[in-house]
Amino acid sequence: MNNASIIDFDLSATGDQTAGEQAIAVLIPCYNEERTIARVVADFRKQLPRATIYVFDNNSTDRTAAIAAQCGAVVIAEPRQGKGFVVQSMFRHVEADLYIMVDGDDTYPAAAVHSLLQPVLSNRADMVVGSRLLPGTRSRFKRLNLLGNQFFLSTLNSVFNTQLSDILSGYRGFSRTFVKSVALVGGGFEVETELTIKALEAGMRIVEVPTDLSERPEGSFSKIHKVRDGIRILCTIFALLRDYKPLAFFGCLALAFSAAALVPGSVVIWEYLRTGLVPRIPSAVLAVGMGLVAGLCLTVGIILHSMTRRICELEYLIRSVANQNIKKVGAAQRRQAA
Ligand SMILES: Nc1nc2c(ncn2[C@@H]2O[C@H](COP(=O)(O)OP(=O)(O)O)[C@@H](O)[C@H]2O)c(=O)[nH]1
Ligand SMILES: [Mg+2]
């Protein structure tokens, strides 16, 4: 697959004093975006004249792929339907030093791309998120989308102890290290949530910069299914909580079962203390059963917790070896292109 071209990055635009030549790849996932894709490609070409623009097309039934190719984008077909599969494919196959991902629906301002690149260029961030909800932004959200975003945000912020302002933004910048070391598995719109949680868990640095969000033009439609994708995003948050914070996850389950066991259990104990008898056998069995399940949950949580810690240590070692290789490959490619 093509490599991103080497560009002389405009340092004055990013305010960066240290970066030299960097290969930038603009990644655009697309599914039926014929109305807007030409404008998106042209706008990013204007902002980053020598970056390589990739349009990842997912079985579009309209002219998205043809228009993108006419506009000079590298069009790549991804047969597995879903934004998450497309992002996996982008991360696996595109070689560059810096990556920008943006929707093909012309709702994010191309002019903001420099503020997304700057923290990665100055080595302050591994992932930069264009937050549509930071103070001072002018974002046109549909009411339900805003409610959904706030709900997922408060769930994630409380579960993972963070203070992020937008986890569902599709406008992001990434370092090469991030792109080549974060393993994604989700196939659909849960990909943004997965990117954020995996970045946090891998100790990557996330920086949010303000960006506006405009409405899709007339005749262009969002691909998100509010109920189906909302459930998938919520399931992703809980699945990643189970995987990365098992003691909290199974500890909460143990607490819930203990509390439930107390309802029939307290009656049985009270009667036993008063009369010395256990007349309500079913309640006693139910309470003991739920108490056992609570104990089992806690045991599973403790075992998984210590396994996760050991795996984290192992991952750290693997990542530091991989990072050295990623840097070496990047340097070799730059030398080759020069
Ligand atoms: N390749 C690919 N892109 C998709 C798919 N679903 C959505 N997209 C693209 O992902 C981006 C975000 O989707 P969008 O419908 O704008 O979601 P919203 O911004 O949350 O309303 C857009 O550029 C879509 O064309 C898909 O199944 N495959
Ligand atoms: Mg969009």
XYZ file of C-alpha atoms and ligand atoms in Angstrom:
367
model
C 0.000 0.000 0.000
C 1.153 3.572 -0.691
C 3.119 5.437 1.880
C 2.213 8.970 2.805
C 4.345 11.508 1.017
C 7.063 13.375 2.857
C 6.018 16.963 3.336
C 7.836 20.085 4.413
C 5.566 20.874 7.266
C 4.613 24.518 7.662
C 6.064 25.183 11.090
C 4.601 28.655 11.343
C 1.112 27.182 10.960
C 1.577 24.846 13.894
C 3.815 27.099 15.930
C 6.208 24.173 16.270
C 9.868 24.986 16.573
C 11.398 21.518 16.436
C 9.759 19.397 13.759
C 11.321 18.999 10.355
C 9.974 16.971 7.478
C 7.062 14.810 8.455
C 4.946 12.403 6.412
C 1.298 13.163 7.026
C -1.613 10.901 6.104
C -5.179 12.206 6.115
C -7.537 9.262 6.646
C -11.180 9.605 5.636
C -13.595 6.718 6.309
C -16.489 6.932 3.887
C -19.781 5.256 3.295
C -21.996 6.950 0.707
C -20.603 10.484 0.988
C -20.766 11.546 -2.704
C -22.273 14.921 -1.834
C -19.396 16.054 0.353
C -16.241 14.023 -0.299
C -14.890 16.306 -3.077
C -15.058 19.333 -0.787
C -13.436 17.482 2.132
C -10.525 16.289 -0.036
C -10.077 19.766 -1.562
C -10.171 21.513 1.834
C -7.549 19.204 3.350
C -5.401 19.420 0.219
C -5.454 23.215 0.630
C -4.430 23.034 4.307
C -1.821 20.267 3.853
C -0.748 20.520 0.200
C 1.723 17.639 0.286
C -0.004 15.213 2.630
C -1.428 12.007 1.197
C -5.194 11.828 1.464
C -6.719 8.364 1.792
C -10.400 7.645 1.336
C -11.366 4.273 2.794
C -14.534 3.297 1.020
C -16.826 0.663 2.465
C -19.000 -0.741 -0.315
C -20.527 2.674 -1.083
C -23.419 2.359 -3.500
C -23.040 5.925 -4.748
C -20.125 7.664 -6.552
C -18.010 8.319 -3.432
C -15.025 6.247 -4.598
C -15.003 7.637 -8.147
C -15.272 11.268 -6.997
C -12.558 10.808 -4.348
C -10.211 9.290 -6.955
C -10.934 12.160 -9.383
C -9.983 14.607 -6.604
C -6.592 12.933 -6.208
C -7.224 10.897 -3.070
C -5.826 7.388 -2.718
C -9.002 5.285 -2.611
C -8.864 2.017 -0.709
C -11.736 -0.441 -0.669
C -12.508 -2.165 2.627
C -14.955 -5.069 2.232
C -15.804 -5.509 5.924
C -18.668 -3.119 6.578
C -18.271 -0.783 9.536
C -16.258 2.269 10.580
C -14.293 0.238 13.154
C -13.092 -2.266 10.525
C -12.062 0.629 8.320
C -10.034 2.262 11.094
C -8.321 -1.082 11.806
C -7.408 -1.310 8.141
C -6.131 2.312 8.077
C -3.925 1.777 11.110
C -2.563 -1.493 9.796
C -1.740 -0.449 6.248
C -0.976 3.273 6.037
C 2.608 4.321 6.734
C 3.256 7.898 7.890
C 4.710 9.902 10.771
C 1.521 11.772 11.624
C -2.074 10.797 11.006
C -5.276 12.825 10.818
C -8.652 11.099 10.772
C -11.754 13.012 9.746
C -15.315 12.280 8.600
C -16.098 12.533 4.894
C -19.306 14.475 5.580
C -17.801 17.994 5.647
C -18.877 18.686 9.218
C -15.391 19.317 10.671
C -13.341 22.412 9.688
C -10.191 21.539 7.721
C -8.572 24.774 8.954
C -8.414 23.288 12.472
C -6.069 20.524 11.276
C -2.963 22.479 12.351
C -4.123 22.684 15.946
C -4.671 18.892 15.860
C -1.207 18.245 14.474
C 0.683 20.631 16.711
C 0.546 18.647 20.012
C 1.723 15.484 18.201
C 4.471 17.355 16.377
C 5.749 18.919 19.570
C 5.616 15.488 21.228
C 3.039 16.544 23.804
C 0.396 14.026 22.716
C -0.055 10.591 21.174
C -3.682 11.255 20.305
C -5.321 14.658 19.796
C -9.105 14.808 19.873
C -11.000 17.636 18.197
C -13.479 18.270 20.975
C -16.787 19.720 19.872
C -17.839 20.392 23.442
C -14.997 22.473 24.884
C -15.979 26.020 25.902
C -15.885 28.443 22.976
C -16.800 25.891 20.295
C -19.802 26.399 18.054
C -21.127 22.902 17.486
C -24.464 22.059 15.932
C -25.508 18.840 17.662
C -28.804 17.058 17.291
C -30.424 16.970 20.760
C -30.367 13.143 20.990
C -26.707 12.953 19.874
C -25.742 15.518 22.500
C -27.623 13.620 25.230
C -26.000 10.333 24.138
C -22.541 11.916 24.083
C -23.025 13.397 27.578
C -24.280 10.067 28.925
C -21.334 8.062 27.546
C -18.931 10.788 28.619
C -20.083 10.848 32.227
C -20.077 7.006 32.337
C -16.529 6.855 30.959
C -15.226 9.752 33.061
C -16.522 8.218 36.279
C -15.516 4.639 35.443
C -12.019 5.510 34.181
C -11.504 8.561 36.421
C -10.872 11.020 33.569
C -12.062 14.521 32.683
C -12.541 14.300 28.936
C -15.049 16.546 27.193
C -15.793 14.577 23.985
C -15.226 10.869 23.418
C -17.179 10.420 20.197
C -15.403 12.959 17.997
C -14.382 11.653 14.568
C -11.725 14.374 14.090
C -8.432 13.166 15.578
C -4.692 13.357 15.173
C -2.347 10.465 16.014
C 1.349 9.832 16.351
C 2.852 6.909 14.456
C 3.594 5.211 17.776
C -0.100 5.320 18.677
C -1.329 4.054 15.305
C 1.106 1.162 15.207
C 0.715 -0.002 18.783
C -2.977 0.234 19.687
C -4.856 -2.969 18.826
C -8.473 -2.295 17.852
C -11.140 -5.003 17.733
C -14.530 -3.247 17.432
C -16.049 -3.139 13.955
C -18.549 -0.287 14.191
C -19.127 3.148 15.659
C -17.726 2.023 19.029
C -14.266 2.657 17.536
C -13.950 6.192 18.973
C -14.735 4.916 22.482
C -12.254 2.079 22.028
C -9.540 4.473 20.820
C -9.997 6.652 23.903
C -10.086 3.836 26.482
C -7.175 1.940 24.957
C -5.120 5.145 24.809
C -5.801 5.743 28.500
C -4.966 2.186 29.459
C -1.768 2.140 27.410
C -0.620 5.310 29.196
C -0.785 7.327 25.957
C -1.140 11.085 26.216
C -4.487 12.492 25.066
C -4.872 16.199 24.322
C -8.201 17.790 23.416
C -8.334 20.854 21.188
C -11.519 22.802 20.431
C -13.178 22.255 17.078
C -16.550 23.283 15.687
C -19.063 20.858 14.250
C -21.411 21.972 11.487
C -24.492 20.221 10.176
C -24.422 17.852 7.249
C -25.609 19.573 4.069
C -29.099 18.954 2.732
C -29.482 15.432 1.301
C -26.545 13.944 3.236
C -27.349 11.498 6.024
C -25.591 10.305 9.175
C -24.758 6.584 9.190
C -25.132 6.197 12.929
C -28.141 4.172 14.199
C -28.896 5.825 17.502
C -30.255 2.802 19.407
C -28.123 0.021 17.879
C -24.859 1.986 17.960
C -25.674 3.485 21.379
C -26.016 -0.034 22.819
C -22.756 -1.076 21.132
C -20.894 1.908 22.596
C -22.233 1.186 26.093
C -21.337 -2.517 25.772
C -17.832 -1.493 24.645
C -17.359 0.696 27.744
C -18.416 -2.195 30.017
C -16.421 -4.831 28.126
C -13.275 -2.703 28.366
C -13.985 -2.026 32.041
C -14.212 -5.803 32.595
C -10.947 -6.358 30.688
C -8.878 -3.470 32.063
C -10.338 -2.919 35.547
C -11.572 -6.393 36.555
C -11.450 -5.774 40.295
C -13.759 -2.754 39.996
C -16.077 -4.631 37.596
C -16.351 -7.908 39.521
C -16.151 -6.086 42.869
C -19.292 -4.114 41.942
C -21.015 -7.368 40.907
C -19.993 -8.938 44.237
C -21.414 -5.950 46.104
C -24.683 -6.157 44.165
C -25.072 -9.900 44.901
C -24.191 -9.366 48.581
C -26.824 -6.637 48.872
C -29.386 -8.861 47.131
C -28.514 -11.802 49.444
C -29.161 -9.602 52.464
C -32.867 -9.202 51.600
C -33.963 -12.847 52.201
C -30.932 -13.510 54.415
C -31.707 -10.836 57.015
C -35.245 -12.205 57.503
C -33.907 -15.744 57.982
C -31.210 -14.607 60.457
C -33.692 -12.443 62.374
C -36.107 -15.370 62.790
C -33.297 -17.712 63.780
C -32.091 -15.293 66.471
C -35.658 -14.907 67.811
C -36.856 -18.522 67.706
C -33.769 -20.664 67.087
C -35.529 -22.073 63.980
C -35.154 -21.661 60.218
C -38.730 -21.974 58.938
C -38.130 -20.243 55.566
C -35.859 -22.796 53.873
C -36.240 -21.353 50.307
C -35.197 -17.873 51.541
C -32.192 -19.367 53.314
C -31.136 -21.295 50.194
C -31.571 -18.181 48.029
C -29.497 -16.034 50.411
C -26.698 -18.628 50.607
C -26.722 -19.032 46.798
C -26.398 -15.314 46.195
C -23.718 -15.024 48.886
C -21.716 -17.744 47.124
C -22.064 -15.989 43.769
C -20.845 -12.744 45.412
C -17.800 -14.570 46.780
C -17.125 -16.116 43.384
C -17.295 -12.698 41.677
C -14.821 -11.241 44.158
C -12.436 -14.174 43.694
C -12.598 -13.862 39.901
C -11.984 -10.097 40.231
C -8.899 -10.603 42.410
C -7.416 -13.270 40.123
C -8.011 -11.212 36.971
C -6.663 -8.098 38.669
C -3.301 -9.670 39.389
C -3.180 -11.225 35.899
C -3.948 -7.833 34.342
C -1.112 -6.221 36.319
C 1.358 -8.808 35.082
C 0.074 -8.440 31.508
C 0.498 -4.640 31.800
C 4.135 -5.116 32.777
C 4.625 -7.468 29.849
C 2.878 -5.060 27.475
C 5.111 -2.249 28.638
C 8.194 -4.261 27.722
C 6.768 -5.314 24.347
C 5.704 -1.731 23.591
C 9.105 -0.259 24.350
C 10.759 -2.798 22.008
C 8.078 -2.141 19.358
C 8.478 1.645 19.689
C 12.164 1.385 18.988
C 11.385 -0.649 15.859
C 8.639 1.765 14.756
C 11.081 4.682 15.048
C 13.777 2.765 13.162
C 11.382 1.855 10.311
C 10.145 5.485 10.098
C 13.712 6.818 9.930
C 14.658 4.250 7.277
C 11.630 5.194 5.167
C 12.483 8.878 5.426
C 16.055 8.184 4.338
C 14.775 6.127 1.417
C 12.363 8.846 0.294
C 14.971 11.652 0.587
N -15.835 3.201 5.505
C -16.909 3.363 6.272
N -17.161 4.574 6.695
C -18.268 4.734 7.434
C -19.167 3.691 7.773
N -20.144 4.203 8.507
C -19.863 5.518 8.604
N -18.739 5.815 7.953
C -18.084 7.112 7.797
O -17.634 7.514 9.075
C -17.792 8.912 9.198
C -18.643 9.179 10.415
O -19.965 8.735 10.201
P -21.191 9.707 10.401
O -22.382 9.085 9.746
O -20.811 11.092 9.952
O -21.388 9.672 11.969
P -21.694 10.918 12.901
O -20.606 11.929 12.602
O -21.603 10.343 14.277
O -23.047 11.393 12.493
C -18.403 9.409 7.894
O -17.379 9.863 7.044
C -19.050 8.158 7.313
O -19.112 8.156 5.902
C -18.872 2.393 7.290
O -19.578 1.433 7.500
N -17.734 2.301 6.558
Mg -20.064 12.848 10.880
